[in-house]
Amino acid sequence: MTELLQQVRIIDPVSEIDELFDVLIADGYIQAVASHITEINSDTQIRDCQGLVLGPGLVDLYSHSGEPGFEERETLLSLLQAAAAGGFTRVSILPDTSPVIDNPALVAQLQQKRRKEVREKEKINLAPPASPLPLLHLWGAITLNIAGKQMTELADLASAGVVGFSDGKPLENLALLRGVLEYVQPLGKRVAFWPSDRQLVANGVIREGPDALRFGLPPIPASAETTAIAAMLELVAAIGTPVHIMRVSTSRSVELIASAKAAGLPITASTTWMHLLLDTKAVKSYNTSLHLDPPLGNPSDVVALRAGVRAGVIDAIAIDHTPYSYEEKVQAFAEAPPGAIGFELALPLLWQYLVETEEFTALELWRALSSSPAECLGQKVSAIQAHQAAELTLFDPQQIWKVERKSLYTLSQNTPWLGQQLKGHVVQTWC
């Protein structure tokens, strides 16, 4: 099918463009981009795109899959459908499945499963109309069974095609961490760590501060994150291996990362979309979907994280989609497992609260959700121009929809926005 998108607002962080154009797409490629395109075939589908936004496909840095092992939370198909519905064309899954992605056989099995789902989708059209399933990338576990004790066969996992290495959970053994940094250097793969001192975290569930006292919940000091980041930065400075720092959530962490980057250390960093939108005050509802790890920050943390993203100190916004069943989340706040879904909600909410308020430019937000996370993975995103593959997201910032079971592709419903109306919805993706 050949499609002509007329007068669509192109937001392209690769070319630094935010302008209105006509875009002609055919056979999976962008055929032309111009102010006005008039020479088209008679069978071309013409779409009036005034008010719509076209940008590079969104890239997910890390998220959690229920399959294999916890299919009642999320299957691979429902995860990929949810990602497509949210505008994502690349998805990267952490290894904390059951069994853990710590061997080449499971890497091959999951990639084969994705190919099977694509074939089935083509037969019965389960994905959103005209939206293909995203590319699937897998993080290989750093340690066996992500237990933090013994390194996996990292070279074998690299050969199997993992996008990089991460346990997705804190690796507190600094001697092992140093060994990992030395071992992965020649493999040419990214390595991502979540710095968190679990002894300092203890049984905490909310960021230490006035709201923790007000709500009567056990606190987590900011130093649980910052001391772990400081130790990691010392190892990176000594060994020189590039590292990605996951789940940055405090203002002091932003300062440490800024100083390290200024000193030339080879690091990138990300925060999650919910840490940019909400702070500890939201926890007054005791909604267990607000129980996150790391926890939501104090208001000053949110201000610093937003400034860090805009300045490029925090390179990317991660989704960290973490599905749980209804039964798992219906507990006391401190007892419920931490995490929330996000694929279908992140872009609309970030656009509504950051772009429409003019705190972020559209380019700044789209960069942090597309080209920057791709760079953190060692990948590239193509500019929106003729002869490039069509890996695109079409977004309607004004479309109103309600977050409810029938409107979501993900199987899980653990989100604080359940039942609410949102403004902004993805119209289509090309992959």
PDB file of C-alpha atoms in Angstrom, residues 172-401:
ATOM      1  CA  GLU A 172      26.327  -5.226  44.875  1.00  0.00           C
ATOM      2  CA  ASN A 173      29.460  -7.393  44.775  1.00  0.00           C
ATOM      3  CA  LEU A 174      31.988  -4.762  43.684  1.00  0.00           C
ATOM      4  CA  ALA A 175      34.695  -7.357  42.987  1.00  0.00           C
ATOM      5  CA  LEU A 176      32.318  -9.149  40.615  1.00  0.00           C
ATOM      6  CA  LEU A 177      31.294  -5.819  39.103  1.00  0.00           C
ATOM      7  CA  ARG A 178      34.914  -4.992  38.415  1.00  0.00           C
ATOM      8  CA  GLY A 179      35.418  -8.389  36.786  1.00  0.00           C
ATOM      9  CA  VAL A 180      32.374  -7.856  34.564  1.00  0.00           C
ATOM     10  CA  LEU A 181      33.678  -4.476  33.392  1.00  0.00           C
ATOM     11  CA  GLU A 182      37.008  -6.046  32.481  1.00  0.00           C
ATOM     12  CA  TYR A 183      35.454  -9.058  30.737  1.00  0.00           C
ATOM     13  CA  VAL A 184      32.897  -7.252  28.564  1.00  0.00           C
ATOM     14  CA  GLN A 185      35.321  -4.722  27.100  1.00  0.00           C
ATOM     15  CA  PRO A 186      36.232  -6.731  23.973  1.00  0.00           C
ATOM     16  CA  LEU A 187      32.691  -8.019  23.359  1.00  0.00           C
ATOM     17  CA  GLY A 188      31.330  -4.793  21.881  1.00  0.00           C
ATOM     18  CA  LYS A 189      28.053  -4.964  23.806  1.00  0.00           C
ATOM     19  CA  ARG A 190      26.436  -2.478  26.131  1.00  0.00           C
ATOM     20  CA  VAL A 191      26.323  -3.229  29.847  1.00  0.00           C
ATOM     21  CA  ALA A 192      23.669  -1.672  32.074  1.00  0.00           C
ATOM     22  CA  PHE A 193      23.550  -1.548  35.861  1.00  0.00           C
ATOM     23  CA  TRP A 194      20.976  -0.440  38.396  1.00  0.00           C
ATOM     24  CA  PRO A 195      22.988   1.110  41.248  1.00  0.00           C
ATOM     25  CA  SER A 196      21.218   0.522  44.542  1.00  0.00           C
ATOM     26  CA  ASP A 197      22.551  -0.407  47.970  1.00  0.00           C
ATOM     27  CA  ARG A 198      19.954  -2.884  49.218  1.00  0.00           C
ATOM     28  CA  GLN A 199      21.173  -2.663  52.800  1.00  0.00           C
ATOM     29  CA  LEU A 200      20.343   1.024  52.802  1.00  0.00           C
ATOM     30  CA  VAL A 201      17.045   0.317  51.032  1.00  0.00           C
ATOM     31  CA  ALA A 202      16.141  -2.259  53.722  1.00  0.00           C
ATOM     32  CA  ASN A 203      12.334  -2.516  53.875  1.00  0.00           C
ATOM     33  CA  GLY A 204      11.729   0.992  52.526  1.00  0.00           C
ATOM     34  CA  VAL A 205       9.040   1.731  49.941  1.00  0.00           C
ATOM     35  CA  ILE A 206       8.998   5.543  49.611  1.00  0.00           C
ATOM     36  CA  ARG A 207      11.712   8.187  49.185  1.00  0.00           C
ATOM     37  CA  GLU A 208      12.861   9.608  52.487  1.00  0.00           C
ATOM     38  CA  GLY A 209      11.361  13.030  53.188  1.00  0.00           C
ATOM     39  CA  PRO A 210       8.304  14.829  54.585  1.00  0.00           C
ATOM     40  CA  ASP A 211       5.801  12.707  52.630  1.00  0.00           C
ATOM     41  CA  ALA A 212       7.293   9.471  53.954  1.00  0.00           C
ATOM     42  CA  LEU A 213       6.626  10.718  57.484  1.00  0.00           C
ATOM     43  CA  ARG A 214       3.184  12.004  56.569  1.00  0.00           C
ATOM     44  CA  PHE A 215       2.059   8.738  54.982  1.00  0.00           C
ATOM     45  CA  GLY A 216       3.613   6.485  57.621  1.00  0.00           C
ATOM     46  CA  LEU A 217       5.601   4.377  55.150  1.00  0.00           C
ATOM     47  CA  PRO A 218       9.163   3.080  55.651  1.00  0.00           C
ATOM     48  CA  PRO A 219      11.612   5.419  53.863  1.00  0.00           C
ATOM     49  CA  ILE A 220      14.494   4.855  51.441  1.00  0.00           C
ATOM     50  CA  PRO A 221      17.318   7.407  51.709  1.00  0.00           C
ATOM     51  CA  ALA A 222      18.675   8.979  48.523  1.00  0.00           C
ATOM     52  CA  SER A 223      22.085   7.655  49.569  1.00  0.00           C
ATOM     53  CA  ALA A 224      20.898   4.115  48.761  1.00  0.00           C
ATOM     54  CA  GLU A 225      21.234   5.169  45.122  1.00  0.00           C
ATOM     55  CA  THR A 226      23.988   7.759  45.231  1.00  0.00           C
ATOM     56  CA  THR A 227      26.548   5.691  47.146  1.00  0.00           C
ATOM     57  CA  ALA A 228      26.119   2.852  44.649  1.00  0.00           C
ATOM     58  CA  ILE A 229      26.496   5.267  41.717  1.00  0.00           C
ATOM     59  CA  ALA A 230      29.643   6.783  43.252  1.00  0.00           C
ATOM     60  CA  ALA A 231      31.233   3.339  43.688  1.00  0.00           C
ATOM     61  CA  MET A 232      30.357   2.372  40.118  1.00  0.00           C
ATOM     62  CA  LEU A 233      31.784   5.590  38.711  1.00  0.00           C
ATOM     63  CA  GLU A 234      35.072   4.903  40.493  1.00  0.00           C
ATOM     64  CA  LEU A 235      35.284   1.498  38.811  1.00  0.00           C
ATOM     65  CA  VAL A 236      34.407   2.951  35.412  1.00  0.00           C
ATOM     66  CA  ALA A 237      37.108   5.598  35.860  1.00  0.00           C
ATOM     67  CA  ALA A 238      39.663   2.905  36.693  1.00  0.00           C
ATOM     68  CA  ILE A 239      38.754   0.402  33.962  1.00  0.00           C
ATOM     69  CA  GLY A 240      37.285   2.544  31.179  1.00  0.00           C
ATOM     70  CA  THR A 241      34.444   0.247  30.108  1.00  0.00           C
ATOM     71  CA  PRO A 242      31.355   2.149  28.868  1.00  0.00           C
ATOM     72  CA  VAL A 243      28.408   1.691  31.227  1.00  0.00           C
ATOM     73  CA  HIS A 244      24.718   2.584  31.180  1.00  0.00           C
ATOM     74  CA  ILE A 245      23.216   3.647  34.515  1.00  0.00           C
ATOM     75  CA  MET A 246      19.575   2.599  34.844  1.00  0.00           C
ATOM     76  CA  ARG A 247      16.696   4.047  36.865  1.00  0.00           C
ATOM     77  CA  VAL A 248      18.242   7.314  38.019  1.00  0.00           C
ATOM     78  CA  SER A 249      15.806   8.827  40.509  1.00  0.00           C
ATOM     79  CA  THR A 250      17.460  11.485  42.729  1.00  0.00           C
ATOM     80  CA  SER A 251      18.756  15.009  42.256  1.00  0.00           C
ATOM     81  CA  ARG A 252      22.124  14.103  43.754  1.00  0.00           C
ATOM     82  CA  SER A 253      22.463  11.259  41.237  1.00  0.00           C
ATOM     83  CA  VAL A 254      22.022  13.772  38.414  1.00  0.00           C
ATOM     84  CA  GLU A 255      24.837  15.859  39.902  1.00  0.00           C
ATOM     85  CA  LEU A 256      27.161  12.840  40.162  1.00  0.00           C
ATOM     86  CA  ILE A 257      26.467  11.799  36.570  1.00  0.00           C
ATOM     87  CA  ALA A 258      26.941  15.345  35.276  1.00  0.00           C
ATOM     88  CA  SER A 259      30.339  15.566  37.008  1.00  0.00           C
ATOM     89  CA  ALA A 260      31.375  12.163  35.668  1.00  0.00           C
ATOM     90  CA  LYS A 261      30.420  13.101  32.121  1.00  0.00           C
ATOM     91  CA  ALA A 262      32.260  16.397  32.422  1.00  0.00           C
ATOM     92  CA  ALA A 263      35.332  14.410  33.461  1.00  0.00           C
ATOM     93  CA  GLY A 264      35.035  12.302  30.318  1.00  0.00           C
ATOM     94  CA  LEU A 265      33.808   9.026  31.789  1.00  0.00           C
ATOM     95  CA  PRO A 266      32.121   6.767  29.168  1.00  0.00           C
ATOM     96  CA  ILE A 267      28.671   6.614  30.719  1.00  0.00           C
ATOM     97  CA  THR A 268      25.063   7.059  29.675  1.00  0.00           C
ATOM     98  CA  ALA A 269      22.055   7.218  31.972  1.00  0.00           C
ATOM     99  CA  SER A 270      18.288   6.897  31.969  1.00  0.00           C
ATOM    100  CA  THR A 271      15.362   7.581  34.221  1.00  0.00           C
ATOM    101  CA  THR A 272      11.861   6.184  33.862  1.00  0.00           C
ATOM    102  CA  TRP A 273       8.867   8.031  32.501  1.00  0.00           C
ATOM    103  CA  MET A 274       6.924   7.846  35.777  1.00  0.00           C
ATOM    104  CA  HIS A 275       9.796   9.412  37.731  1.00  0.00           C
ATOM    105  CA  LEU A 276       9.499  12.434  35.428  1.00  0.00           C
ATOM    106  CA  LEU A 277       5.764  12.833  35.988  1.00  0.00           C
ATOM    107  CA  LEU A 278       5.032  12.039  39.631  1.00  0.00           C
ATOM    108  CA  ASP A 279       6.595  12.645  43.025  1.00  0.00           C
ATOM    109  CA  THR A 280       6.046  11.359  46.556  1.00  0.00           C
ATOM    110  CA  LYS A 281       2.888  13.437  46.989  1.00  0.00           C
ATOM    111  CA  ALA A 282       1.075  11.053  44.639  1.00  0.00           C
ATOM    112  CA  VAL A 283       1.589   8.212  47.120  1.00  0.00           C
ATOM    113  CA  LYS A 284      -1.105   9.677  49.383  1.00  0.00           C
ATOM    114  CA  SER A 285      -3.594   7.532  47.431  1.00  0.00           C
ATOM    115  CA  TYR A 286      -1.713   4.376  48.502  1.00  0.00           C
ATOM    116  CA  ASN A 287      -2.334   3.053  44.981  1.00  0.00           C
ATOM    117  CA  THR A 288       0.020   0.071  44.746  1.00  0.00           C
ATOM    118  CA  SER A 289       0.827   0.949  41.133  1.00  0.00           C
ATOM    119  CA  LEU A 290       2.750   3.883  42.625  1.00  0.00           C
ATOM    120  CA  HIS A 291       4.975   1.481  44.554  1.00  0.00           C
ATOM    121  CA  LEU A 292       8.066   1.602  42.352  1.00  0.00           C
ATOM    122  CA  ASP A 293      11.685   0.581  42.830  1.00  0.00           C
ATOM    123  CA  PRO A 294      13.453   2.969  42.973  1.00  0.00           C
ATOM    124  CA  PRO A 295      10.591   4.917  44.537  1.00  0.00           C
ATOM    125  CA  LEU A 296       9.126   8.127  43.199  1.00  0.00           C
ATOM    126  CA  GLY A 297      11.306  11.084  44.164  1.00  0.00           C
ATOM    127  CA  ASN A 298      10.625  14.167  46.204  1.00  0.00           C
ATOM    128  CA  PRO A 299       9.541  17.256  44.214  1.00  0.00           C
ATOM    129  CA  SER A 300      13.149  18.497  44.023  1.00  0.00           C
ATOM    130  CA  ASP A 301      14.183  15.168  42.487  1.00  0.00           C
ATOM    131  CA  VAL A 302      11.576  15.483  39.734  1.00  0.00           C
ATOM    132  CA  VAL A 303      12.775  19.004  38.920  1.00  0.00           C
ATOM    133  CA  ALA A 304      16.389  17.780  38.688  1.00  0.00           C
ATOM    134  CA  LEU A 305      15.480  14.751  36.560  1.00  0.00           C
ATOM    135  CA  ARG A 306      13.539  16.863  34.072  1.00  0.00           C
ATOM    136  CA  ALA A 307      16.402  19.350  33.831  1.00  0.00           C
ATOM    137  CA  GLY A 308      18.827  16.440  33.451  1.00  0.00           C
ATOM    138  CA  VAL A 309      16.898  15.031  30.510  1.00  0.00           C
ATOM    139  CA  ARG A 310      16.676  18.408  28.803  1.00  0.00           C
ATOM    140  CA  ALA A 311      20.405  19.012  29.290  1.00  0.00           C
ATOM    141  CA  GLY A 312      21.384  15.540  28.101  1.00  0.00           C
ATOM    142  CA  VAL A 313      22.878  14.542  31.454  1.00  0.00           C
ATOM    143  CA  ILE A 314      20.155  11.910  31.557  1.00  0.00           C
ATOM    144  CA  ASP A 315      20.339  10.542  28.036  1.00  0.00           C
ATOM    145  CA  ALA A 316      17.059   8.701  27.723  1.00  0.00           C
ATOM    146  CA  ILE A 317      13.615   8.018  29.138  1.00  0.00           C
ATOM    147  CA  ALA A 318      12.999   4.321  29.787  1.00  0.00           C
ATOM    148  CA  ILE A 319       9.566   2.737  30.052  1.00  0.00           C
ATOM    149  CA  ASP A 320      10.466  -0.082  32.466  1.00  0.00           C
ATOM    150  CA  HIS A 321       7.085  -1.675  31.710  1.00  0.00           C
ATOM    151  CA  THR A 322       6.491  -4.040  34.644  1.00  0.00           C
ATOM    152  CA  PRO A 323       3.244  -6.035  34.458  1.00  0.00           C
ATOM    153  CA  TYR A 324       1.659  -7.738  37.455  1.00  0.00           C
ATOM    154  CA  SER A 325      -1.632  -9.549  37.852  1.00  0.00           C
ATOM    155  CA  TYR A 326      -4.536  -7.994  39.716  1.00  0.00           C
ATOM    156  CA  GLU A 327      -4.113 -10.436  42.605  1.00  0.00           C
ATOM    157  CA  GLU A 328      -0.435  -9.564  43.029  1.00  0.00           C
ATOM    158  CA  LYS A 329      -1.142  -5.858  43.314  1.00  0.00           C
ATOM    159  CA  VAL A 330      -4.199  -6.035  45.594  1.00  0.00           C
ATOM    160  CA  GLN A 331      -2.216  -5.875  48.830  1.00  0.00           C
ATOM    161  CA  ALA A 332      -1.054  -3.307  51.328  1.00  0.00           C
ATOM    162  CA  PHE A 333       1.173  -0.696  49.660  1.00  0.00           C
ATOM    163  CA  ALA A 334       4.384  -1.940  51.271  1.00  0.00           C
ATOM    164  CA  GLU A 335       3.596  -5.590  50.503  1.00  0.00           C
ATOM    165  CA  ALA A 336       2.716  -5.243  46.816  1.00  0.00           C
ATOM    166  CA  PRO A 337       5.492  -5.950  44.298  1.00  0.00           C
ATOM    167  CA  PRO A 338       6.941  -2.747  42.807  1.00  0.00           C
ATOM    168  CA  GLY A 339       6.285  -1.761  39.211  1.00  0.00           C
ATOM    169  CA  ALA A 340       3.709  -0.448  36.723  1.00  0.00           C
ATOM    170  CA  ILE A 341       2.815  -0.864  33.069  1.00  0.00           C
ATOM    171  CA  GLY A 342       3.693   1.924  30.654  1.00  0.00           C
ATOM    172  CA  PHE A 343       3.916   1.201  26.926  1.00  0.00           C
ATOM    173  CA  GLU A 344       0.516   2.604  25.972  1.00  0.00           C
ATOM    174  CA  LEU A 345       0.586   5.487  28.452  1.00  0.00           C
ATOM    175  CA  ALA A 346       4.078   6.996  28.378  1.00  0.00           C
ATOM    176  CA  LEU A 347       3.922   9.113  25.216  1.00  0.00           C
ATOM    177  CA  PRO A 348       0.441  10.600  25.803  1.00  0.00           C
ATOM    178  CA  LEU A 349       1.175  11.517  29.416  1.00  0.00           C
ATOM    179  CA  LEU A 350       4.671  12.850  28.811  1.00  0.00           C
ATOM    180  CA  TRP A 351       3.373  14.934  25.910  1.00  0.00           C
ATOM    181  CA  GLN A 352       0.447  16.259  27.930  1.00  0.00           C
ATOM    182  CA  TYR A 353       2.430  17.221  31.020  1.00  0.00           C
ATOM    183  CA  LEU A 354       5.797  18.186  29.542  1.00  0.00           C
ATOM    184  CA  VAL A 355       5.262  19.369  25.956  1.00  0.00           C
ATOM    185  CA  GLU A 356       1.840  20.989  26.197  1.00  0.00           C
ATOM    186  CA  THR A 357       2.996  22.853  29.317  1.00  0.00           C
ATOM    187  CA  GLU A 358       6.022  24.017  27.270  1.00  0.00           C
ATOM    188  CA  GLU A 359       8.479  22.696  29.831  1.00  0.00           C
ATOM    189  CA  PHE A 360       9.950  20.455  27.105  1.00  0.00           C
ATOM    190  CA  THR A 361      10.039  21.080  23.397  1.00  0.00           C
ATOM    191  CA  ALA A 362       8.561  18.342  21.246  1.00  0.00           C
ATOM    192  CA  LEU A 363      12.052  17.626  19.891  1.00  0.00           C
ATOM    193  CA  GLU A 364      13.496  17.212  23.373  1.00  0.00           C
ATOM    194  CA  LEU A 365      10.852  14.686  24.369  1.00  0.00           C
ATOM    195  CA  TRP A 366      10.974  12.728  21.116  1.00  0.00           C
ATOM    196  CA  ARG A 367      14.771  12.577  21.238  1.00  0.00           C
ATOM    197  CA  ALA A 368      14.702  11.142  24.760  1.00  0.00           C
ATOM    198  CA  LEU A 369      12.232   8.449  23.636  1.00  0.00           C
ATOM    199  CA  SER A 370      13.762   7.509  20.271  1.00  0.00           C
ATOM    200  CA  SER A 371      17.228   8.415  19.014  1.00  0.00           C
ATOM    201  CA  SER A 372      18.846   8.735  22.458  1.00  0.00           C
ATOM    202  CA  PRO A 373      17.750   5.339  23.831  1.00  0.00           C
ATOM    203  CA  ALA A 374      18.827   3.814  20.519  1.00  0.00           C
ATOM    204  CA  GLU A 375      22.279   5.332  20.985  1.00  0.00           C
ATOM    205  CA  CYS A 376      22.402   3.920  24.530  1.00  0.00           C
ATOM    206  CA  LEU A 377      21.869   0.492  22.936  1.00  0.00           C
ATOM    207  CA  GLY A 378      24.565   1.095  20.338  1.00  0.00           C
ATOM    208  CA  GLN A 379      21.969   1.543  17.596  1.00  0.00           C
ATOM    209  CA  LYS A 380      20.901   4.359  15.298  1.00  0.00           C
ATOM    210  CA  VAL A 381      17.594   5.886  14.291  1.00  0.00           C
ATOM    211  CA  SER A 382      17.270   7.094  10.703  1.00  0.00           C
ATOM    212  CA  ALA A 383      16.242  10.593   9.747  1.00  0.00           C
ATOM    213  CA  ILE A 384      12.787  11.047   8.233  1.00  0.00           C
ATOM    214  CA  GLN A 385      13.836  11.506   4.625  1.00  0.00           C
ATOM    215  CA  ALA A 386      13.478   9.880   1.223  1.00  0.00           C
ATOM    216  CA  HIS A 387      14.920   6.379   0.677  1.00  0.00           C
ATOM    217  CA  GLN A 388      15.018   5.558   4.385  1.00  0.00           C
ATOM    218  CA  ALA A 389      13.123   2.606   5.840  1.00  0.00           C
ATOM    219  CA  ALA A 390       9.786   3.645   7.339  1.00  0.00           C
ATOM    220  CA  GLU A 391      10.250   3.137  11.082  1.00  0.00           C
ATOM    221  CA  LEU A 392       7.766   5.752  12.207  1.00  0.00           C
ATOM    222  CA  THR A 393       5.124   6.689  14.768  1.00  0.00           C
ATOM    223  CA  LEU A 394       2.032   8.751  13.945  1.00  0.00           C
ATOM    224  CA  PHE A 395       0.601  10.450  17.036  1.00  0.00           C
ATOM    225  CA  ASP A 396      -2.558  12.476  17.633  1.00  0.00           C
ATOM    226  CA  PRO A 397      -1.908  14.805  20.617  1.00  0.00           C
ATOM    227  CA  GLN A 398      -5.582  15.791  20.859  1.00  0.00           C
ATOM    228  CA  GLN A 399      -7.357  12.409  20.754  1.00  0.00           C
ATOM    229  CA  ILE A 400      -9.222  11.625  23.973  1.00  0.00           C
ATOM    230  CA  TRP A 401      -9.427   8.047  25.233  1.00  0.00           C
TER     231      TRP A 401
END
